Amino acid sequence: MQELVSLSLEDLANVVVSTPSKSAQRLPEVPATVRVITAQDLRDRGCLTLEEALADLPGIQFRNLVGFNGYAFFRGVPNQNNHVLLMIDGVQVNELNSGGFYLGGQYNLANVERIEVVYGPASSMYGTNAVGGVINLITRDPQDTPGLRVSTLFGGFDTRRQDFTWRSHDAEQDLGISLSGMLKSGDKADLRGSRGDGNWSGSLDTSEQDAALDAKIRCRRVTVGLNLLDKEASYATKDRSTGTALQDFDVPWHIRFLNTWARYDFRRADRWSWSSTAYYRDTTVEDDTRPVISRPTATDPGYRERWFRPNHLVGLENRYDGTLGPHLSLNLGHLRETETLAAGFARSRSAAWSVEPEAPARPDMLTNDLTSLYAQLTWHLSEPLRLTVGSRYDDSDVYGTVNTPRLGLVYNRGRCNAKLLYAEAYRAPKPWDFRDGLGNPDLAPETMRSSELAVGYRFAENLRAEISLYRNVLANCLTRENSAAGWRWVNLGKVRTTGCEGTLEYRRGKGRSYLNLTYTDADDSTGRAVPEIALHTANAGCQYAFTDRVKFDLRGQYLGRRRNPPTTAAGGDPEIDDAFVMNGTLSLADVAGCDVQIAGRNLLDAKYFHTSNTTVSRYRQPQRSVSLEIARRF
């Protein structure tokens, strides 16, 4: 345990990442701002959900509905999670119809080797939706620590989790297999009655049931993988039920994500390599989703609804990485995808509250093709200086052609690392945008232009600081337009964001500590501050290994004051107050052959809130809870 805590900052800074350029590079040489969450970080902090893993990073703010989904805002732009790409092992898991990803507990974090978080536009490599950043969950390889590990966890809000990970590797045959699974259930918070601002009844359900399965087989040059995520969470907190006929329990939102892929890798010494990846993606809102139940009244028998939305995609990506002499390297890629998406939700409704509706019919399906070409050239101008130029060309049946360039100048010598970056990105409308509300068939892609200066300096072996200064302009913003007839999405206005992210990290011997400070000044076309974005946020933490078997971790998050969207401000909460939240863990290794961890969330039991874009004026966040995890290796 102590060995990982004692790693020098120089070793940690030179970790190899693969997400920014789709090829392995040392972190100081990457033309992007990248922050890495290691498997050890996830274990030490007792992370149960993806948002818990991301919450200790600078530059990310959240809107948590304490229900079927939550939303992460990178660098000052609120959205429906469709400005950030989420991937597992380099294959996207964003929902195909809306383009947004899901936060929550459905990710099998026990099988994650590291999470690479790329900040800023990345469309030059990944195309649409890579506007605010990219999150890549990289799972463990079969050759990592062979054997079986099982874990069980229970805690507050009736939380239960069981997971296992098994790996085997035959070096002689160059054959490896890994298999991992997880089941998790529990409530998210107690928001019944007055505890939830009176928005819901005393029967409110905030439960979530998750399941995950990861499999990977590697034989010589071929790797085959599977990732299955199943999330069934209460939809009750989506809207206020008090004073309405809405039922706020037994209303599950059930979505399933399935990724399967096969990759062939060929390498010719250190000169060049070729990779081909075929993949299949399925993201389906299952037909047992029952998000709306209207209770009977004296004049209305009420009703129940079931929704269904299937989507799938097949794709093939070929990539070449090579050197063109002692000073030039080249990355080339070609991608072809065909997606089949539901034109909208298929719905069925019963004639009364007491009657279960029939399964919805299959909706009309839309088939679209995408062809993409991307290239990136890196020129080693001198020993410390590298220039990277790249671009991607997308040709879509839906939104036509888009070109997104990228430029990066990286200086890396001794204790200093500096990056001057420029990138463009876009987010193309999806069927969900075209048809939501009244619908709007004339939507155009949102576009982003970003400039950034990032500097890192190691003052001593154990002390390092980083600062990132950036300016982003998001144009053609998809904005909700309200009228007497209803509402729809339109392209309107810009969001201009000026920001600064600073990090200070200290490691020595058995301890480590860090401090993140974030300044985010986001304004709309009228010059007003963008709702839901705090001007100041901060994260700080410390960790100490008392012995090889006992480790303590304590972290705090400061959430700055922020405005509520105008649609909810009328409900009486125009602003959300600032708050301080503290979390901690105590980890004990080799206790009767087991590893034990006690984790506390919201240790001070702070009563704090997140913003809302629904009929709920604000969302109270989970109260204090404690969990106990016991794990054993065989």
GROMACS .gro file of C-alpha atoms in nm, residues 208-382:
model
  175
  208GLU     CA    1  -3.113   0.240  -0.856
  209GLN     CA    2  -3.021  -0.116  -0.955
  210ASP     CA    3  -2.708  -0.164  -1.164
  211ALA     CA    4  -2.535  -0.456  -1.331
  212ALA     CA    5  -2.213  -0.470  -1.532
  213LEU     CA    6  -2.015  -0.737  -1.713
  214ASP     CA    7  -1.671  -0.693  -1.870
  215ALA     CA    8  -1.488  -0.958  -2.071
  216LYS     CA    9  -1.161  -0.940  -2.262
  217ILE     CA   10  -0.965  -1.207  -2.450
  218ARG     CA   11  -0.622  -1.135  -2.593
  219CYS     CA   12  -0.443  -1.384  -2.819
  220ARG     CA   13  -0.125  -1.261  -2.982
  221ARG     CA   14  -0.228  -0.970  -3.205
  222VAL     CA   15  -0.605  -1.001  -3.161
  223THR     CA   16  -0.809  -0.864  -2.871
  224VAL     CA   17  -1.184  -0.915  -2.830
  225GLY     CA   18  -1.386  -0.725  -2.570
  226LEU     CA   19  -1.738  -0.696  -2.432
  227ASN     CA   20  -1.888  -0.437  -2.197
  228LEU     CA   21  -2.246  -0.463  -2.073
  229LEU     CA   22  -2.399  -0.192  -1.853
  230ASP     CA   23  -2.753  -0.219  -1.720
  231LYS     CA   24  -2.908   0.068  -1.524
  232GLU     CA   25  -3.259   0.078  -1.378
  233ALA     CA   26  -3.317   0.395  -1.178
  234SER     CA   27  -3.620   0.577  -1.046
  235TYR     CA   28  -3.756   0.851  -1.274
  236ALA     CA   29  -3.959   1.001  -0.989
  237THR     CA   30  -3.732   1.299  -0.916
  238LYS     CA   31  -3.743   1.422  -1.277
  239ASP     CA   32  -4.043   1.643  -1.188
  240ARG     CA   33  -4.226   1.765  -0.882
  241SER     CA   34  -4.512   1.533  -0.782
  242THR     CA   35  -4.663   1.733  -0.495
  243GLY     CA   36  -4.982   1.902  -0.609
  244THR     CA   37  -4.999   1.688  -0.924
  245ALA     CA   38  -5.138   1.349  -1.020
  246LEU     CA   39  -4.789   1.208  -1.079
  247GLN     CA   40  -4.692   0.898  -0.881
  248ASP     CA   41  -4.339   0.920  -0.740
  249PHE     CA   42  -4.262   0.553  -0.684
  250ASP     CA   43  -4.253   0.239  -0.902
  251VAL     CA   44  -4.152   0.451  -1.205
  252PRO     CA   45  -3.830   0.290  -1.333
  253TRP     CA   46  -3.610   0.418  -1.616
  254HIS     CA   47  -3.433   0.114  -1.763
  255ILE     CA   48  -3.148   0.159  -2.010
  256ARG     CA   49  -2.893  -0.095  -2.130
  257PHE     CA   50  -2.559  -0.035  -2.301
  258LEU     CA   51  -2.380  -0.313  -2.489
  259ASN     CA   52  -2.042  -0.275  -2.659
  260THR     CA   53  -1.862  -0.558  -2.837
  261TRP     CA   54  -1.541  -0.509  -3.030
  262ALA     CA   55  -1.248  -0.688  -3.190
  263ARG     CA   56  -0.910  -0.531  -3.261
  264TYR     CA   57  -0.611  -0.646  -3.464
  265ASP     CA   58  -0.275  -0.484  -3.388
  266PHE     CA   59   0.038  -0.515  -3.600
  267ARG     CA   60   0.368  -0.347  -3.520
  268ARG     CA   61   0.683  -0.331  -3.730
  269ALA     CA   62   0.963  -0.275  -3.481
  270ASP     CA   63   0.947   0.087  -3.365
  271ARG     CA   64   0.883   0.231  -3.711
  272TRP     CA   65   0.512   0.189  -3.767
  273SER     CA   66   0.200   0.010  -3.648
  274TRP     CA   67  -0.144  -0.071  -3.787
  275SER     CA   68  -0.465  -0.123  -3.593
  276SER     CA   69  -0.812  -0.227  -3.714
  277THR     CA   70  -1.110  -0.223  -3.477
  278ALA     CA   71  -1.458  -0.349  -3.561
  279TYR     CA   72  -1.728  -0.267  -3.307
  280TYR     CA   73  -2.099  -0.298  -3.236
  281ARG     CA   74  -2.285  -0.066  -3.000
  282ASP     CA   75  -2.637  -0.095  -2.864
  283THR     CA   76  -2.803   0.159  -2.636
  284THR     CA   77  -3.167   0.078  -2.570
  285VAL     CA   78  -3.422   0.227  -2.336
  286GLU     CA   79  -3.590  -0.105  -2.256
  287ASP     CA   80  -3.963  -0.158  -2.306
  288ASP     CA   81  -4.025  -0.213  -1.932
  289THR     CA   82  -3.940   0.155  -1.872
  290ARG     CA   83  -4.241   0.305  -1.696
  291PRO     CA   84  -4.154   0.671  -1.629
  292VAL     CA   85  -4.505   0.818  -1.605
  293ILE     CA   86  -4.791   0.702  -1.383
  294SER     CA   87  -5.088   0.934  -1.332
  295ARG     CA   88  -5.294   0.857  -1.024
  296PRO     CA   89  -5.675   0.845  -1.044
  297THR     CA   90  -5.890   1.138  -0.936
  298ALA     CA   91  -6.262   1.182  -0.891
  299THR     CA   92  -6.299   1.260  -1.262
  300ASP     CA   93  -6.004   1.076  -1.419
  301PRO     CA   94  -5.914   0.704  -1.397
  302GLY     CA   95  -5.545   0.784  -1.441
  303TYR     CA   96  -5.304   0.588  -1.657
  304ARG     CA   97  -4.964   0.422  -1.684
  305GLU     CA   98  -4.713   0.462  -1.967
  306ARG     CA   99  -4.436   0.241  -2.103
  307TRP     CA  100  -4.159   0.374  -2.327
  308PHE     CA  101  -3.922   0.199  -2.566
  309ARG     CA  102  -3.631   0.334  -2.773
  310PRO     CA  103  -3.386   0.091  -2.941
  311ASN     CA  104  -3.066   0.209  -3.111
  312HIS     CA  105  -2.763   0.031  -3.250
  313LEU     CA  106  -2.448   0.107  -3.449
  314VAL     CA  107  -2.176  -0.088  -3.631
  315GLY     CA  108  -1.839   0.059  -3.717
  316LEU     CA  109  -1.489  -0.009  -3.842
  317GLU     CA  110  -1.184   0.206  -3.768
  318ASN     CA  111  -0.840   0.162  -3.925
  319ARG     CA  112  -0.543   0.351  -3.786
  320TYR     CA  113  -0.179   0.390  -3.889
  321ASP     CA  114   0.092   0.528  -3.661
  322GLY     CA  115   0.443   0.572  -3.795
  323THR     CA  116   0.761   0.776  -3.811
  324LEU     CA  117   0.871   0.970  -4.118
  325GLY     CA  118   1.231   1.009  -4.016
  326PRO     CA  119   1.404   1.118  -3.696
  327HIS     CA  120   1.187   1.427  -3.641
  328LEU     CA  121   0.840   1.351  -3.783
  329SER     CA  122   0.564   1.114  -3.676
  330LEU     CA  123   0.226   1.063  -3.840
  331ASN     CA  124  -0.113   0.932  -3.725
  332LEU     CA  125  -0.374   0.851  -3.990
  333GLY     CA  126  -0.721   0.709  -3.943
  334HIS     CA  127  -1.030   0.613  -4.138
  335LEU     CA  128  -1.366   0.539  -3.980
  336ARG     CA  129  -1.697   0.414  -4.121
  337GLU     CA  130  -2.015   0.384  -3.913
  338THR     CA  131  -2.376   0.293  -3.982
  339GLU     CA  132  -2.629   0.369  -3.711
  340THR     CA  133  -2.993   0.267  -3.686
  341LEU     CA  134  -3.178   0.494  -3.444
  342ALA     CA  135  -3.536   0.517  -3.322
  343ALA     CA  136  -3.712   0.819  -3.471
  344GLY     CA  137  -3.854   0.878  -3.123
  345PHE     CA  138  -3.991   0.696  -2.821
  346ALA     CA  139  -4.248   0.427  -2.882
  347ARG     CA  140  -4.511   0.470  -2.609
  348SER     CA  141  -4.809   0.275  -2.484
  349ARG     CA  142  -5.067   0.397  -2.231
  350SER     CA  143  -5.320   0.206  -2.026
  351ALA     CA  144  -5.683   0.311  -1.991
  352ALA     CA  145  -5.659   0.337  -1.611
  353TRP     CA  146  -5.411   0.363  -1.325
  354SER     CA  147  -5.487   0.006  -1.217
  355VAL     CA  148  -5.415  -0.144  -1.561
  356GLU     CA  149  -5.068  -0.229  -1.690
  357PRO     CA  150  -5.005  -0.099  -2.044
  358GLU     CA  151  -4.907  -0.330  -2.326
  359ALA     CA  152  -4.549  -0.342  -2.449
  360PRO     CA  153  -4.487  -0.055  -2.693
  361ALA     CA  154  -4.460  -0.135  -3.062
  362ARG     CA  155  -4.123  -0.097  -3.229
  363PRO     CA  156  -4.074   0.269  -3.334
  364ASP     CA  157  -3.987   0.390  -3.682
  365MET     CA  158  -3.612   0.355  -3.735
  366LEU     CA  159  -3.369   0.590  -3.912
  367THR     CA  160  -3.047   0.468  -4.075
  368ASN     CA  161  -2.752   0.707  -4.112
  369ASP     CA  162  -2.396   0.667  -4.237
  370LEU     CA  163  -2.080   0.846  -4.129
  371THR     CA  164  -1.741   0.843  -4.301
  372SER     CA  165  -1.444   1.009  -4.131
  373LEU     CA  166  -1.079   1.072  -4.208
  374TYR     CA  167  -0.832   1.213  -3.957
  375ALA     CA  168  -0.462   1.291  -3.959
  376GLN     CA  169  -0.211   1.424  -3.709
  377LEU     CA  170   0.150   1.520  -3.779
  378THR     CA  171   0.402   1.579  -3.499
  379TRP     CA  172   0.728   1.759  -3.576
  380HIS     CA  173   1.013   1.744  -3.323
  381LEU     CA  174   1.144   2.096  -3.377
  382SER     CA  175   1.416   2.050  -3.117
   0.00000   0.00000   0.00000
